[in-house]
Short mmCIF file of C-alpha atoms and ligand atoms in Angstrom, two decimals:
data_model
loop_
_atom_site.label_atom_id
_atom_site.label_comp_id
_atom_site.label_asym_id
_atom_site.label_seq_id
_atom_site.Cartn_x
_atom_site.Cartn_y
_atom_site.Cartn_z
CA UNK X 1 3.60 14.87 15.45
CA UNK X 2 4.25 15.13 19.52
CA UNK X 3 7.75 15.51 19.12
CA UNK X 4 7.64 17.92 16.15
CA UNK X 5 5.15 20.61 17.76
CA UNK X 6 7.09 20.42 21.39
CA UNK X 7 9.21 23.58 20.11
CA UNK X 8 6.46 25.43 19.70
CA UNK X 9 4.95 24.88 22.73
CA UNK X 10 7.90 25.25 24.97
CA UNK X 11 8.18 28.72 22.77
CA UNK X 12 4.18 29.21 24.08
CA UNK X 13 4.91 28.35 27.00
CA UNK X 14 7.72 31.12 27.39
CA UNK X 15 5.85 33.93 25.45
CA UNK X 16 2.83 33.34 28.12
CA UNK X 17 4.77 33.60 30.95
CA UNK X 18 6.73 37.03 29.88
CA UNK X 19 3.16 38.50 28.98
CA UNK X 20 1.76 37.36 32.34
CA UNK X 21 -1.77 37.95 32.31
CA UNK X 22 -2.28 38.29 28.65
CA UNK X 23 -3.52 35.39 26.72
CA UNK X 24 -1.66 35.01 23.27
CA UNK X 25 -3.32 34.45 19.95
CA UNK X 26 -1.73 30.46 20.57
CA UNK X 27 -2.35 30.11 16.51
CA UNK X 28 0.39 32.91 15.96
CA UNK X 29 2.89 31.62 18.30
CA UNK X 30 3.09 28.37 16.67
CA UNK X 31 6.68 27.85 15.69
CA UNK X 32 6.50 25.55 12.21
CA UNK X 33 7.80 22.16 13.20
CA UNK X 34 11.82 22.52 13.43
CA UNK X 35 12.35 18.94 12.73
CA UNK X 36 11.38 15.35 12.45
CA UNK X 37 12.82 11.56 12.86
CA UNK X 38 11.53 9.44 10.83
CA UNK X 39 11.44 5.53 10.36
CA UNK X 40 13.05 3.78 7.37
CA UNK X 41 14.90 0.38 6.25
CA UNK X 42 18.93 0.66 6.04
CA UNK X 43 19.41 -1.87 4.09
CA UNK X 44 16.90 -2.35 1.23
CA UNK X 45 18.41 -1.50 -1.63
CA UNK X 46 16.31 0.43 -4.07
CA UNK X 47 13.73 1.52 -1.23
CA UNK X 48 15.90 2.36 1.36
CA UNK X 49 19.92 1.97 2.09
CA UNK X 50 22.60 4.55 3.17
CA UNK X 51 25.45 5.59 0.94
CA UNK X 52 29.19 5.14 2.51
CA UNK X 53 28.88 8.76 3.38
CA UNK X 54 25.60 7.88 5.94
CA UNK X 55 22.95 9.75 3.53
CA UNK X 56 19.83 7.75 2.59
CA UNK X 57 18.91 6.66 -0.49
CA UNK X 58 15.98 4.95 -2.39
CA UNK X 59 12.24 5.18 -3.61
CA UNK X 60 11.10 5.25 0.13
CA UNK X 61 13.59 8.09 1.00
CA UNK X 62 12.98 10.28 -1.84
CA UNK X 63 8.83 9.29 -0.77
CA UNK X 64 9.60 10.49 2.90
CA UNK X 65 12.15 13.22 1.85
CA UNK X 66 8.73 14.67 -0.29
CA UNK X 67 6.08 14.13 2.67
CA UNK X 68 8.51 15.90 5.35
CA UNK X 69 8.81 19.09 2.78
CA UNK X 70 5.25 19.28 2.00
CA UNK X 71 4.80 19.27 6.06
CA UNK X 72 7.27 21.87 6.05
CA UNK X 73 10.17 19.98 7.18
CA UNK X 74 13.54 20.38 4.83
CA UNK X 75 15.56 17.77 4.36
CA UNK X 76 18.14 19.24 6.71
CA UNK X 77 16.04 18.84 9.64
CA UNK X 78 15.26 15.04 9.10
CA UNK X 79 16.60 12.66 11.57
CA UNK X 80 16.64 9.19 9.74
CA UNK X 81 16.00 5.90 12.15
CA UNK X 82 16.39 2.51 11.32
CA UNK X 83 12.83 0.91 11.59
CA UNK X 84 13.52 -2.91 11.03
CA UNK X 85 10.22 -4.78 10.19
CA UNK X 86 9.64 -5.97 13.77
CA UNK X 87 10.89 -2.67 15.19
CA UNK X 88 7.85 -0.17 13.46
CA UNK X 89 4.52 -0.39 15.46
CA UNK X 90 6.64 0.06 18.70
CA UNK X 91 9.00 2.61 17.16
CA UNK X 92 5.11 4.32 16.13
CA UNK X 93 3.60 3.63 19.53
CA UNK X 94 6.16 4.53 21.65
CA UNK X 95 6.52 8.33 19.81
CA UNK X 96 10.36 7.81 18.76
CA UNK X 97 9.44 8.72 15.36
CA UNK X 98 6.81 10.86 13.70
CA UNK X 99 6.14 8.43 10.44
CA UNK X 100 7.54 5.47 9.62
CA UNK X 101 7.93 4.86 5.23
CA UNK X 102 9.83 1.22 5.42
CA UNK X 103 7.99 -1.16 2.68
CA UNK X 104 5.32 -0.98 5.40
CA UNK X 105 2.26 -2.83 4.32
CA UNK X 106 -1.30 -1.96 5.27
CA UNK X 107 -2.97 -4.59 7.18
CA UNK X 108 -5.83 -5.28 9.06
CA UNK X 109 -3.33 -6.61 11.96
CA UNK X 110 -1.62 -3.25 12.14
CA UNK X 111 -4.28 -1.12 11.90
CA UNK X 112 -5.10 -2.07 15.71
CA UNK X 113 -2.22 -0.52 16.94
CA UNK X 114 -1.31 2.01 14.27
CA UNK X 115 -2.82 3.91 11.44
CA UNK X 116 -1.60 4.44 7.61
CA UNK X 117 -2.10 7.26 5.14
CA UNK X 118 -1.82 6.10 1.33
CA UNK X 119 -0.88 3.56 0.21
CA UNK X 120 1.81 5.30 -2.28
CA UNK X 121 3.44 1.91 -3.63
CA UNK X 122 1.70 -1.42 -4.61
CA UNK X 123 4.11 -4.92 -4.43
CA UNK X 124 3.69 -8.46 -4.32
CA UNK X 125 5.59 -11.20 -2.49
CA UNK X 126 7.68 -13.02 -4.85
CA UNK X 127 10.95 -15.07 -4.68
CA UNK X 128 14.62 -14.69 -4.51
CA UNK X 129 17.01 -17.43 -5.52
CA UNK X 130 20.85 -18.60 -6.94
CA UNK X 131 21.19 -17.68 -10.57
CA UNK X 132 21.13 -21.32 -11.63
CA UNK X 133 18.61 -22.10 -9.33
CA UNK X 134 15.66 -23.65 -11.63
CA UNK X 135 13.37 -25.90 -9.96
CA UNK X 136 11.97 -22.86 -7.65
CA UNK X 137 9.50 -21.15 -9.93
CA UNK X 138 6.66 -20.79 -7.38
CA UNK X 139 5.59 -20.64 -3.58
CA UNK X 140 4.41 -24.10 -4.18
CA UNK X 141 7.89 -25.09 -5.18
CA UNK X 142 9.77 -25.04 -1.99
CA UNK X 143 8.53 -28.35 -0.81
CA UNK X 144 10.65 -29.36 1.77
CA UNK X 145 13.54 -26.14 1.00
CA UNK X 146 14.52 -23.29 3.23
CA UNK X 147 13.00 -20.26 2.61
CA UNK X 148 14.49 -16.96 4.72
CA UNK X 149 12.45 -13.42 5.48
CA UNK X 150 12.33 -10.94 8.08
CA UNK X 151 10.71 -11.22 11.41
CA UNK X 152 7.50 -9.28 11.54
CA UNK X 153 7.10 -9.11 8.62
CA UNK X 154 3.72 -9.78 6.30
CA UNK X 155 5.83 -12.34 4.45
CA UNK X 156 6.63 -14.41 7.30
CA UNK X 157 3.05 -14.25 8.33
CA UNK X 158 2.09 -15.88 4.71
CA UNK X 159 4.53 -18.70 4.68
CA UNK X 160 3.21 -19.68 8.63
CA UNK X 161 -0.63 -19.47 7.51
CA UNK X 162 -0.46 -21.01 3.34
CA UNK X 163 3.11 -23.21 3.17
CA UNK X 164 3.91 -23.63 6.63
CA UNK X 165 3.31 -27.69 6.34
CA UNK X 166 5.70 -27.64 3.21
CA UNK X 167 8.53 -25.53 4.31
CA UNK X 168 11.36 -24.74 6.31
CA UNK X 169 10.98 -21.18 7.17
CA UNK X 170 13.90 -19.27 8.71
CA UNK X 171 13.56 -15.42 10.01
CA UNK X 172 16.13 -13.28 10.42
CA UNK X 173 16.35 -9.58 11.30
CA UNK X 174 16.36 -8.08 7.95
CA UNK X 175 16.65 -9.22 4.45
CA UNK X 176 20.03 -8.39 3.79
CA UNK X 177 20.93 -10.98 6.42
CA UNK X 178 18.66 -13.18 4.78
CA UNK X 179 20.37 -12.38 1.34
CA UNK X 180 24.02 -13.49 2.69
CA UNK X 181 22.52 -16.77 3.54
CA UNK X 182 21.30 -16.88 0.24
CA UNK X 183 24.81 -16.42 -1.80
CA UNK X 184 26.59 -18.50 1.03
CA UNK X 185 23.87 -21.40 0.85
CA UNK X 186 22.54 -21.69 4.07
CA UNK X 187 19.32 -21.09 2.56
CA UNK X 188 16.93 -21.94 -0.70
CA UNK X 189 15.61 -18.69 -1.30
CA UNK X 190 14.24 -15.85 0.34
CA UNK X 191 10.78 -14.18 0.27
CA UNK X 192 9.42 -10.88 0.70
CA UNK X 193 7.96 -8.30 -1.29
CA UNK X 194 9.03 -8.22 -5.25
CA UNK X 195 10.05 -4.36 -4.90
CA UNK X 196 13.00 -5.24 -2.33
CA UNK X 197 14.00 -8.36 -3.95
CA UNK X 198 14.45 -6.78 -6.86
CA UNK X 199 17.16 -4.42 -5.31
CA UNK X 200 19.03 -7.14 -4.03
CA UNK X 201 19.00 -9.03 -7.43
CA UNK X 202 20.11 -5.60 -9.33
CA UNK X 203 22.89 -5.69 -6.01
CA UNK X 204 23.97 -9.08 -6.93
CA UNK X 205 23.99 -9.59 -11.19
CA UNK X 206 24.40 -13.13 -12.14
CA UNK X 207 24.12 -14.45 -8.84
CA UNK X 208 20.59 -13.87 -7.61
CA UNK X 209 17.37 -13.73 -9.65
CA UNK X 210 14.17 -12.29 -9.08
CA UNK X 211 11.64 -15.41 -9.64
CA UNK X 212 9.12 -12.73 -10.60
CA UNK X 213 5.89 -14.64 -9.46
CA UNK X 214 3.91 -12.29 -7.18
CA UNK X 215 1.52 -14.26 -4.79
CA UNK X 216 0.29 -11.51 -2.35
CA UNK X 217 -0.59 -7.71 -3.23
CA UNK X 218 1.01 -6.00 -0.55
CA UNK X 219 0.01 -1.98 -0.10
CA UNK X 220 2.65 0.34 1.25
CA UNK X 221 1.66 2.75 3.82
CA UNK X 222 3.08 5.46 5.63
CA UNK X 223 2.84 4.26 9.34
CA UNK X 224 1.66 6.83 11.64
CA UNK X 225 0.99 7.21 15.13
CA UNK X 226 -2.78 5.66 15.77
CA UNK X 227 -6.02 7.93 15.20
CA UNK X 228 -4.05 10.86 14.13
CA UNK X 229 -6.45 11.83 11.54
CA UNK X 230 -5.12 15.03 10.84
CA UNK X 231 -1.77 13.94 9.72
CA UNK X 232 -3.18 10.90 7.68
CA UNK X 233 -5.11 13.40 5.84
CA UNK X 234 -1.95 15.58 5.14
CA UNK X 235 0.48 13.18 4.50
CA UNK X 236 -2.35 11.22 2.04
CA UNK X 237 -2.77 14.64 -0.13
CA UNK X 238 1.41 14.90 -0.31
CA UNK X 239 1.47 11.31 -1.56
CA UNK X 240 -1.31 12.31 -4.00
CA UNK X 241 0.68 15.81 -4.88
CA UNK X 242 4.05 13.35 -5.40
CA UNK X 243 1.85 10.92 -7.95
CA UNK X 244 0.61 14.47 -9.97
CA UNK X 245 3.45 16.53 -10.23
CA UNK X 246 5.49 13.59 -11.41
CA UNK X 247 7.75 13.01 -8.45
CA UNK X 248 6.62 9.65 -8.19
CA UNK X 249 7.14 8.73 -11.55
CA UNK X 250 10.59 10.32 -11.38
CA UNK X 251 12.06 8.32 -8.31
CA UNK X 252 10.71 5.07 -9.40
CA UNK X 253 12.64 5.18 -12.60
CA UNK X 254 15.62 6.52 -10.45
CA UNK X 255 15.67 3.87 -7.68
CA UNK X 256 13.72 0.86 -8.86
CA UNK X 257 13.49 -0.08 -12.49
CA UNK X 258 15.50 -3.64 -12.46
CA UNK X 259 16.29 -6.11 -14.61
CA UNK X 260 12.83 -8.43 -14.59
CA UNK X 261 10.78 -6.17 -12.00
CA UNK X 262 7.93 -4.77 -13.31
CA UNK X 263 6.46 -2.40 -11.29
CA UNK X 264 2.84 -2.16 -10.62
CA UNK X 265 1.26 1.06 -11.50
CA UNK X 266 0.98 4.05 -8.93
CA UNK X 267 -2.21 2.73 -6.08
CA UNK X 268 -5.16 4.38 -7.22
CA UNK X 269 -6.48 4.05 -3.92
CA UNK X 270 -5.63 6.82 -2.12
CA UNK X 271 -8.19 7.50 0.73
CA UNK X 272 -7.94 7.64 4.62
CA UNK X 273 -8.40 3.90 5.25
CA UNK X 274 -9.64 4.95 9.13
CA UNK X 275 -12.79 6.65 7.20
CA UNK X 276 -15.96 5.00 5.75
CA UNK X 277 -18.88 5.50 4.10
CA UNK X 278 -21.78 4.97 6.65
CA UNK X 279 -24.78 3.32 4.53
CA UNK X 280 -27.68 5.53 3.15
CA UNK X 281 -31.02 5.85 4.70
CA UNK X 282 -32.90 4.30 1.55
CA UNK X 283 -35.81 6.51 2.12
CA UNK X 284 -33.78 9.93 1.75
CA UNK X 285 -32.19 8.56 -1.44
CA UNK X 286 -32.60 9.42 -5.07
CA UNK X 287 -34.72 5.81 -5.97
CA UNK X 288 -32.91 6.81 -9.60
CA UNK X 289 -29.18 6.87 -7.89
CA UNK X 290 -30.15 3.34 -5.99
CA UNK X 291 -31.05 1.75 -9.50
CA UNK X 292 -28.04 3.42 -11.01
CA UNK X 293 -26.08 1.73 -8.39
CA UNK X 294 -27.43 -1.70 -8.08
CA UNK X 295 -27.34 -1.29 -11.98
CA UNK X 296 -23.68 -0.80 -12.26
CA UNK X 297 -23.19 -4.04 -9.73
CA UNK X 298 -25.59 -6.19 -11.96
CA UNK X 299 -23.60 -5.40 -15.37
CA UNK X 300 -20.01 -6.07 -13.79
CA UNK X 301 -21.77 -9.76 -12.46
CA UNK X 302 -23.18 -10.01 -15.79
CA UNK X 303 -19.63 -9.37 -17.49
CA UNK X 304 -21.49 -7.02 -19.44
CA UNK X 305 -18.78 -4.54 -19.92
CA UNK X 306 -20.96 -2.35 -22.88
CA UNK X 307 -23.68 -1.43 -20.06
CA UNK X 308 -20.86 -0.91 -17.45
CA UNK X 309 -19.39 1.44 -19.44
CA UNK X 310 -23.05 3.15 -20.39
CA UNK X 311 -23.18 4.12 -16.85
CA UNK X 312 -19.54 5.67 -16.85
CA UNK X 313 -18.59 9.39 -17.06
CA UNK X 314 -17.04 8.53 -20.42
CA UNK X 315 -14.22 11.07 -19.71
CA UNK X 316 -12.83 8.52 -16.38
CA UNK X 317 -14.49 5.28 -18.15
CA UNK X 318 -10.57 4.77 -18.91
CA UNK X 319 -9.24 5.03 -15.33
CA UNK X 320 -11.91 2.94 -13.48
CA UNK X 321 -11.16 0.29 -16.17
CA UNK X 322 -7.60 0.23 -15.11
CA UNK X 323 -8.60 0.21 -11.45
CA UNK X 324 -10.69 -2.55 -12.29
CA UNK X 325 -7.82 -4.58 -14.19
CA UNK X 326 -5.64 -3.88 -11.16
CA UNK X 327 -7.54 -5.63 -8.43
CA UNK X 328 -9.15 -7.95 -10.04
CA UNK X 329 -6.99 -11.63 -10.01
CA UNK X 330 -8.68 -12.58 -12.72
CA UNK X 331 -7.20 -10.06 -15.18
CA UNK X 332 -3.98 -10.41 -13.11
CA UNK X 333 -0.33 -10.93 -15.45
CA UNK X 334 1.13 -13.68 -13.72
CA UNK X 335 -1.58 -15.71 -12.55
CA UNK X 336 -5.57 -14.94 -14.61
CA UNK X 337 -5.32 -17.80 -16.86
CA UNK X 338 -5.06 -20.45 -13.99
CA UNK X 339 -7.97 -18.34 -12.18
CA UNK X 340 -10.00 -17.77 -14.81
CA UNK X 341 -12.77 -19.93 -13.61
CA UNK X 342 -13.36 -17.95 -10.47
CA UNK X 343 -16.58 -15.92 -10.15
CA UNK X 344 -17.01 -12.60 -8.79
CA UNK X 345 -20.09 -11.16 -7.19
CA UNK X 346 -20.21 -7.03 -6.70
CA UNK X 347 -23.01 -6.25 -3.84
CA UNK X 348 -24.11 -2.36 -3.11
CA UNK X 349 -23.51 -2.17 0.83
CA UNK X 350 -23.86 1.75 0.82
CA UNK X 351 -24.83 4.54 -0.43
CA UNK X 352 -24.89 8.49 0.60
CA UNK X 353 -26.22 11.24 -1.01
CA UNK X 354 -24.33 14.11 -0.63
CA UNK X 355 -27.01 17.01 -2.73
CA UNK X 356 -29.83 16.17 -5.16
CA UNK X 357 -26.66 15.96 -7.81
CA UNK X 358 -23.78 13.73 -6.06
CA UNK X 359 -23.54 10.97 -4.45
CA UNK X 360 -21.25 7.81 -3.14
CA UNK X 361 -21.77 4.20 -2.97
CA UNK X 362 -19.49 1.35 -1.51
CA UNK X 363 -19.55 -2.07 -3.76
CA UNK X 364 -18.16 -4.99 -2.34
CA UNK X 365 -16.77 -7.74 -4.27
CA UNK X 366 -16.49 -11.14 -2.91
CA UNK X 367 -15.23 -14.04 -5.20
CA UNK X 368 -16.38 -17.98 -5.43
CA UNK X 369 -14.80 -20.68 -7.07
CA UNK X 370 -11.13 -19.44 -6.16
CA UNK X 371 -8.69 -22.56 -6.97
CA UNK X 372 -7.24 -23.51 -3.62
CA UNK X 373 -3.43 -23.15 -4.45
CA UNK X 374 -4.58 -19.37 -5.18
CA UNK X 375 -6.92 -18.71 -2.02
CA UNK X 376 -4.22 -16.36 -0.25
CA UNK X 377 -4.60 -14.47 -3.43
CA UNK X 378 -8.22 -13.33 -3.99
CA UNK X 379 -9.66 -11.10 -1.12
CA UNK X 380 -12.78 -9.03 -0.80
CA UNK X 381 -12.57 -5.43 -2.47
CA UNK X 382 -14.58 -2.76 -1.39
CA UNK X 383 -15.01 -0.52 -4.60
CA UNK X 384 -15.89 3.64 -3.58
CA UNK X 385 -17.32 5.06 -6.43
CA UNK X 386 -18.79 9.01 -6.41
CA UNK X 387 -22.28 8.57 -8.93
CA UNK X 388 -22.48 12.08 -10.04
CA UNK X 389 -26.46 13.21 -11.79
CA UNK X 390 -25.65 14.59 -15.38
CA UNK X 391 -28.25 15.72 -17.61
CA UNK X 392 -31.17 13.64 -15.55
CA UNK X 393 -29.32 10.60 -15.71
CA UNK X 394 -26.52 9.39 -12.73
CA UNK X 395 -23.21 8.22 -13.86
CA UNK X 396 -20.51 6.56 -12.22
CA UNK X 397 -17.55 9.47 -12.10
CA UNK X 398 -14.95 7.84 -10.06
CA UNK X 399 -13.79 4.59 -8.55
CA UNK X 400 -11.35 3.71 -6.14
CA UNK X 401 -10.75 0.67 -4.46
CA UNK X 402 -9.89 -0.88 -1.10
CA UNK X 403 -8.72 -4.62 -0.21
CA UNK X 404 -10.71 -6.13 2.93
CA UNK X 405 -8.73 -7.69 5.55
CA UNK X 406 -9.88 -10.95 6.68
N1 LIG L 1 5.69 -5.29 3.07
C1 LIG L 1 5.89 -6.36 3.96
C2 LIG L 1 5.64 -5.97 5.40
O1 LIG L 1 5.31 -4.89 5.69
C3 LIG L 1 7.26 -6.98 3.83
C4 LIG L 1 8.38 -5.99 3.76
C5 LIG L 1 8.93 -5.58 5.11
O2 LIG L 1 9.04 -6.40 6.02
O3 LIG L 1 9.28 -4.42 5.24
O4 LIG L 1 5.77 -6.74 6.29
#
């Protein structure tokens, strides 16, 4: 937000040198910020591309267009940048734009040199590939092919570290380039996230097709500059304030319902991934909330979904199921009958007690037994959940959930 507050203090700056001696109320003199650039894909259509006319379109426009007005930015004053996937910690870093929303997953990785507010849109790397292309069905199918994706990008990363002995991996600097070797046949398939695939297969009917076999959960972030708390925490409530009032709802059925991509539901996780809960001091703590707790840990091992849901604020016991269902491979569309024999164990690694009434706890869940060809799939989950103290008795009132980076 450098660049978007330099008005104002160049206005400040003015305003205290006419008034000489007199210091300014500085909080009055504030100008609103005047205008913004901000960091998003040209050519993904569906997320992000450019009419003829120049004007930018897609689920990721519409998603920045809604951020920059609840900042107090109107359209008008947006400057639009192209941030290719290679391009967006530097283009963060260096201050040429204010936010970057460009299919930008959340990673451990980029979290050292950036920070995120979200995640607004949940994807999974899948496959692109000829119509009559029918021996490609999976990741583990490209034995010996060519597979295409973007430089920098999380999807190159996965074919290097789980395939890399098994196939030919060409980058290029976007997918669209990586799409034109497709229909030409320079290349088998390409790989990225299902979300932009999808908008090149709607692009291309009858000639490409969206394999539809997600094999990473990738969460999209808005890319900020690094530490800037305050603007992670406002542009986390706008992305919260587009999921309520419908917005969100609206522009995917605009932009990015396809033929064979099924969206994954709106993230439920939307915290300040910078922030966590520091662990309780046991000996301040409600011994009742720590049972409670450890409790709700011991039924989910157990599978013992009746006492879960005893401990659950029966008015949410609906939501945290879905959470639940959503991160858990296991219960996963494409892929929880293969994994079904892998074993999950929830742990309580903190708790805080907020007043004699409230409190939060961090569960982690770690899983055993994971069938190799699936390892890249199942990663730790830390599970936030606020235990609220109703009637005597605590209840679990809320759960949201975080993926842990190796
Ligand atoms: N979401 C992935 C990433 O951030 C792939 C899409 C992209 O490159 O924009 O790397």
């Amino acid at each position: 937000m450098k660049r978007v507050f330099r008005t104002g203090a160049i206005a400040t700056g003015l305003v205290l040198a006419a008034c000489a001696q007199q210091a300014p109320a500085v909080q009055e003199l504030q100008l609103p910020p005047r205008g913004m650039t901000i960091g998003i894909k040209f050519d993904q259509p569906g997320l992000s591309t450019r009419t003829a006319g120049g004007k930018p379109q897609g689920f990721d426009v519409d998603t920045a267009v809604y951020i920059a007005g609840k900042l107090g930015v109107g359209p008008e004053h947006i400057t639009w940048r192209e941030a290719r996937s290679e391009q967006r910690e530097n283009l963060l870093t260096s201050g040429a734009v204010d936010f970057v929303v460009a299919s930008y997953s959340i990673t451990a990785g980029r979290r050292q040199l950036v920070s995120f507010a979200g995640p607004y849109l949940m994807a999974g790397q899948d496959l692109l590939v000829r119509e009559g292309e029918r021996a490609i069905e999976r990741p583990e199918d490209l034995n010996g092919r060519t597979v295409c994706t973007a430089e920098g990008s999380t999807s190159a990363e996965k074919i290097r570290r789980s395939f890399a002995r098994t196939v030919k991996l060409g980058t290029r600097d976007t997918y669209a380039q990586c799409v034109a070797d497709l229909i030409s046949g320079t290349v088998d398939a390409v790989t990225t996230d299902d979300v932009i695939l999808a908008g090149f297969a709607r692009e291309h009917p009858g000639v490409l097709r969206l394999v539809g076999h997600r094999f990473t959960r990738e969460r999209y972030g808005v890319g900020i500059r690094k530490g800037d708390l305050d603007l992670q925490s406002r542009i986390t409530d706008a992305i919260r304030m587009m999921v309520d009032d419908g917005s969100w709802r609206r522009a995917m059925q605009v932009h990015l319902v396809a033929d064979g991509y099924q969206p994954l539901s709106p993230p439920t996780v939307f915290n300040a991934p910078d922030k966590a809960v520091a662990p309780g001091d046991p000996t301040t703590l409600d011994p009742e909330l720590v049972s409670t707790a450890r409790a709700v840990a011991a039924t989910s091992n157990a599978r013992d979904w009746e006492g879960f849901r005893s401990l659950v604020c029966p008015e949410n016991a609906d939501a945290i199921d879905e959470i639940v269902l959503q991160y858990t491979p296991q219960y996963d569309r494409d892929i929880g009958t293969e994994v079904k024999s892998a074993g999950f164990t929830n742990n309580v690694t903190g708790i805080t007690q907020n007043d004699p009434d409230s409190a939060t706890f961090i569960l982690r869940e770690s899983f055993t037994n994971v069938p190799e060809k699936y390892s890249h799939y199942f990663k730790d989950i830390d599970y936030t959940g606020t235990m609220v103290r109703r009637a005597g008795a605590w209840k679990l009132c809320s759960l949201t959930a975080d993926f842990v980076e190796p």
